[in-house]
Amino acid sequence: MELVIPAEKQLRTLMLWFEDEQAVREWAGPSFPFPFNFESFKENLNLNKVSSYVLVDNKEECFAFGQVYERLGRCHLGRLSVSPQHRGEGIANHLISLLIKQGRTLFHLEEVSLFVLMHNFSAIRAYEKAGFRFATYPGTIPYNECLYMTLSCR
């Protein structure tokens, strides 16, 4: 599997992973509108401003999605999601590893961060397995019920 910039086919697949407003809010935050169409989905992902990737196999099937950008001097991972059909298969760990590598190449930073909802226990386990630890966010966390996690790559 490899990380690639999402094509229309993969974005359309990604759209199907979020069936209701709550699922969208938990994945993309409270400002991401629901319902959405293809154009609004693309626009609200900020694909022109945020480095966005899908994890695909050699048949270009979309297994996962994630974004990476600089936030507070760290390489920040956002909007991570694994295909509902492939959850529990270790795909999240593969996605996280590749996104960290890509983010460090883009931003040349030694630390990585992310937010996770405090009730998303499977995501917390995946992040801890990848080496992330809970940290104090320097300021007010932008979303309710979120925890902040960091990883040092030194």
mmCIF file of C-alpha atoms in Angstrom:
data_model
loop_
_atom_site.group_PDB
_atom_site.id
_atom_site.type_symbol
_atom_site.label_atom_id
_atom_site.label_comp_id
_atom_site.label_asym_id
_atom_site.label_seq_id
_atom_site.Cartn_x
_atom_site.Cartn_y
_atom_site.Cartn_z
ATOM 1 C CA MET A 1 0.000 0.000 0.000
ATOM 2 C CA GLU A 2 1.051 3.559 -0.636
ATOM 3 C CA LEU A 3 -0.045 7.129 0.061
ATOM 4 C CA VAL A 4 -1.268 9.080 -2.939
ATOM 5 C CA ILE A 5 -3.066 12.346 -3.508
ATOM 6 C CA PRO A 6 -6.768 11.480 -3.666
ATOM 7 C CA ALA A 7 -8.384 11.228 -7.069
ATOM 8 C CA GLU A 8 -12.097 11.793 -7.653
ATOM 9 C CA LYS A 9 -12.834 8.059 -7.390
ATOM 10 C CA GLN A 10 -11.202 7.821 -3.949
ATOM 11 C CA LEU A 11 -12.916 10.984 -2.686
ATOM 12 C CA ARG A 12 -16.281 9.592 -3.752
ATOM 13 C CA THR A 13 -15.485 6.401 -1.841
ATOM 14 C CA LEU A 14 -14.467 8.429 1.211
ATOM 15 C CA MET A 15 -17.791 10.277 1.150
ATOM 16 C CA LEU A 16 -19.613 6.975 1.645
ATOM 17 C CA TRP A 17 -17.838 6.315 4.965
ATOM 18 C CA PHE A 18 -19.868 9.031 6.745
ATOM 19 C CA GLU A 19 -23.571 8.335 6.769
ATOM 20 C CA ASP A 20 -24.831 10.988 9.163
ATOM 21 C CA GLU A 21 -24.062 14.363 10.662
ATOM 22 C CA GLN A 22 -22.587 12.924 13.855
ATOM 23 C CA ALA A 23 -20.128 10.744 11.938
ATOM 24 C CA VAL A 24 -19.019 13.732 9.872
ATOM 25 C CA ARG A 25 -18.616 15.981 12.946
ATOM 26 C CA GLU A 26 -16.585 13.353 14.778
ATOM 27 C CA TRP A 27 -14.303 12.904 11.787
ATOM 28 C CA ALA A 28 -13.994 16.405 10.352
ATOM 29 C CA GLY A 29 -15.085 18.748 13.130
ATOM 30 C CA PRO A 30 -18.200 20.798 13.806
ATOM 31 C CA SER A 31 -17.705 23.237 10.924
ATOM 32 C CA PHE A 32 -17.809 20.549 8.214
ATOM 33 C CA PRO A 33 -21.304 20.752 6.674
ATOM 34 C CA PHE A 34 -23.688 17.842 6.358
ATOM 35 C CA PRO A 35 -25.301 16.865 4.115
ATOM 36 C CA PHE A 36 -22.715 17.389 1.430
ATOM 37 C CA ASN A 37 -22.314 16.803 -2.288
ATOM 38 C CA PHE A 38 -19.094 16.015 -4.096
ATOM 39 C CA GLU A 39 -18.165 19.651 -4.705
ATOM 40 C CA SER A 40 -18.889 20.811 -1.156
ATOM 41 C CA PHE A 41 -17.092 17.774 0.273
ATOM 42 C CA LYS A 42 -13.959 18.558 -1.759
ATOM 43 C CA GLU A 43 -14.121 22.247 -0.887
ATOM 44 C CA ASN A 44 -14.507 21.650 2.853
ATOM 45 C CA LEU A 45 -11.584 19.230 2.910
ATOM 46 C CA ASN A 46 -9.415 22.222 1.915
ATOM 47 C CA LEU A 47 -7.510 20.054 -0.551
ATOM 48 C CA ASN A 48 -5.818 23.140 -2.029
ATOM 49 C CA LYS A 49 -4.464 24.202 1.389
ATOM 50 C CA VAL A 50 -3.904 20.991 3.356
ATOM 51 C CA SER A 51 -1.764 18.058 2.223
ATOM 52 C CA SER A 52 -4.266 15.224 1.868
ATOM 53 C CA TYR A 53 -3.658 11.565 1.101
ATOM 54 C CA VAL A 54 -5.402 8.266 0.610
ATOM 55 C CA LEU A 55 -3.870 4.898 1.340
ATOM 56 C CA VAL A 56 -4.414 2.669 -1.686
ATOM 57 C CA ASP A 57 -3.441 -0.774 -2.840
ATOM 58 C CA ASN A 58 -2.127 -1.642 -6.309
ATOM 59 C CA LYS A 59 -5.706 -1.605 -7.639
ATOM 60 C CA GLU A 60 -6.136 1.945 -6.296
ATOM 61 C CA GLU A 61 -8.800 0.842 -3.814
ATOM 62 C CA CYS A 62 -9.091 3.429 -1.038
ATOM 63 C CA PHE A 63 -8.349 1.958 2.405
ATOM 64 C CA ALA A 64 -7.769 5.121 4.463
ATOM 65 C CA PHE A 65 -7.547 8.907 4.372
ATOM 66 C CA GLY A 66 -5.569 11.497 6.296
ATOM 67 C CA GLN A 67 -4.301 15.037 6.201
ATOM 68 C CA VAL A 68 -1.049 16.529 7.444
ATOM 69 C CA TYR A 69 -0.138 20.149 8.132
ATOM 70 C CA GLU A 70 1.961 22.261 10.474
ATOM 71 C CA ARG A 71 0.275 23.270 13.721
ATOM 72 C CA LEU A 72 2.072 24.964 16.617
ATOM 73 C CA GLY A 73 5.501 23.836 15.445
ATOM 74 C CA ARG A 74 4.467 20.201 15.042
ATOM 75 C CA CYS A 75 3.505 18.054 12.100
ATOM 76 C CA HIS A 76 -0.216 17.627 12.770
ATOM 77 C CA LEU A 77 -2.285 14.689 11.541
ATOM 78 C CA GLY A 78 -5.955 15.364 10.901
ATOM 79 C CA ARG A 79 -9.127 13.811 9.584
ATOM 80 C CA LEU A 80 -7.771 10.291 9.829
ATOM 81 C CA SER A 81 -10.170 7.576 8.769
ATOM 82 C CA VAL A 82 -10.006 3.931 7.770
ATOM 83 C CA SER A 83 -12.556 2.334 5.483
ATOM 84 C CA PRO A 84 -15.332 0.750 7.579
ATOM 85 C CA GLN A 85 -14.755 -2.528 5.697
ATOM 86 C CA HIS A 86 -11.092 -2.625 6.753
ATOM 87 C CA ARG A 87 -11.144 -1.454 10.370
ATOM 88 C CA GLY A 88 -9.357 -3.734 12.796
ATOM 89 C CA GLU A 89 -6.845 -4.913 10.176
ATOM 90 C CA GLY A 90 -3.896 -2.733 11.204
ATOM 91 C CA ILE A 91 -4.494 -0.212 8.424
ATOM 92 C CA ALA A 92 -4.546 2.726 10.872
ATOM 93 C CA ASN A 93 -1.004 1.976 11.992
ATOM 94 C CA HIS A 94 0.177 1.826 8.387
ATOM 95 C CA LEU A 95 -1.609 5.102 7.563
ATOM 96 C CA ILE A 96 -0.171 6.863 10.614
ATOM 97 C CA SER A 97 3.355 5.692 9.856
ATOM 98 C CA LEU A 98 3.222 6.854 6.244
ATOM 99 C CA LEU A 99 1.608 10.189 7.134
ATOM 100 C CA ILE A 100 4.294 10.869 9.740
ATOM 101 C CA LYS A 101 7.000 10.103 7.189
ATOM 102 C CA GLN A 102 5.334 12.350 4.604
ATOM 103 C CA GLY A 103 4.740 15.147 7.103
ATOM 104 C CA ARG A 104 8.315 15.099 8.340
ATOM 105 C CA THR A 105 9.511 15.320 4.732
ATOM 106 C CA LEU A 106 7.220 18.278 4.045
ATOM 107 C CA PHE A 107 7.753 20.229 7.248
ATOM 108 C CA HIS A 108 11.102 19.021 8.683
ATOM 109 C CA LEU A 109 9.685 18.845 12.208
ATOM 110 C CA GLU A 110 10.664 16.462 15.005
ATOM 111 C CA GLU A 111 7.283 16.199 16.716
ATOM 112 C CA VAL A 112 3.874 15.042 15.535
ATOM 113 C CA SER A 113 0.473 15.831 17.033
ATOM 114 C CA LEU A 114 -3.193 14.987 16.608
ATOM 115 C CA PHE A 115 -6.574 15.380 18.258
ATOM 116 C CA VAL A 116 -8.789 12.466 19.194
ATOM 117 C CA LEU A 117 -12.285 12.367 20.645
ATOM 118 C CA MET A 118 -12.165 11.104 24.219
ATOM 119 C CA HIS A 119 -14.802 8.440 23.513
ATOM 120 C CA ASN A 120 -13.044 7.057 20.403
ATOM 121 C CA PHE A 121 -11.283 4.243 22.239
ATOM 122 C CA SER A 122 -10.248 2.324 19.119
ATOM 123 C CA ALA A 123 -8.509 5.417 17.706
ATOM 124 C CA ILE A 124 -6.826 6.118 21.050
ATOM 125 C CA ARG A 125 -5.495 2.544 21.116
ATOM 126 C CA ALA A 126 -4.210 2.886 17.542
ATOM 127 C CA TYR A 127 -2.452 6.168 18.346
ATOM 128 C CA GLU A 128 -0.919 4.786 21.518
ATOM 129 C CA LYS A 129 0.260 1.728 19.595
ATOM 130 C CA ALA A 130 1.962 4.117 17.144
ATOM 131 C CA GLY A 131 3.754 5.781 20.063
ATOM 132 C CA PHE A 132 1.558 8.836 20.700
ATOM 133 C CA ARG A 133 1.064 9.988 24.285
ATOM 134 C CA PHE A 134 -1.424 12.389 25.823
ATOM 135 C CA ALA A 135 -0.104 15.929 26.167
ATOM 136 C CA THR A 136 -1.292 19.311 27.347
ATOM 137 C CA TYR A 137 -2.471 21.453 24.469
ATOM 138 C CA PRO A 138 -0.905 24.937 24.554
ATOM 139 C CA GLY A 139 -4.162 26.851 24.588
ATOM 140 C CA THR A 140 -7.808 25.972 24.263
ATOM 141 C CA ILE A 141 -8.566 22.797 22.338
ATOM 142 C CA PRO A 142 -10.688 23.849 19.358
ATOM 143 C CA TYR A 143 -13.292 21.082 19.760
ATOM 144 C CA ASN A 144 -15.220 19.839 22.772
ATOM 145 C CA GLU A 145 -14.464 16.360 24.045
ATOM 146 C CA CYS A 146 -11.071 16.251 22.302
ATOM 147 C CA LEU A 147 -7.778 15.075 23.684
ATOM 148 C CA TYR A 148 -4.377 16.104 22.360
ATOM 149 C CA MET A 149 -1.645 13.570 21.673
ATOM 150 C CA THR A 150 1.961 13.999 20.576
ATOM 151 C CA LEU A 151 4.844 11.857 19.369
ATOM 152 C CA SER A 152 8.524 12.741 19.361
ATOM 153 C CA CYS A 153 10.456 11.519 16.310
ATOM 154 C CA ARG A 154 13.899 12.399 17.715
#
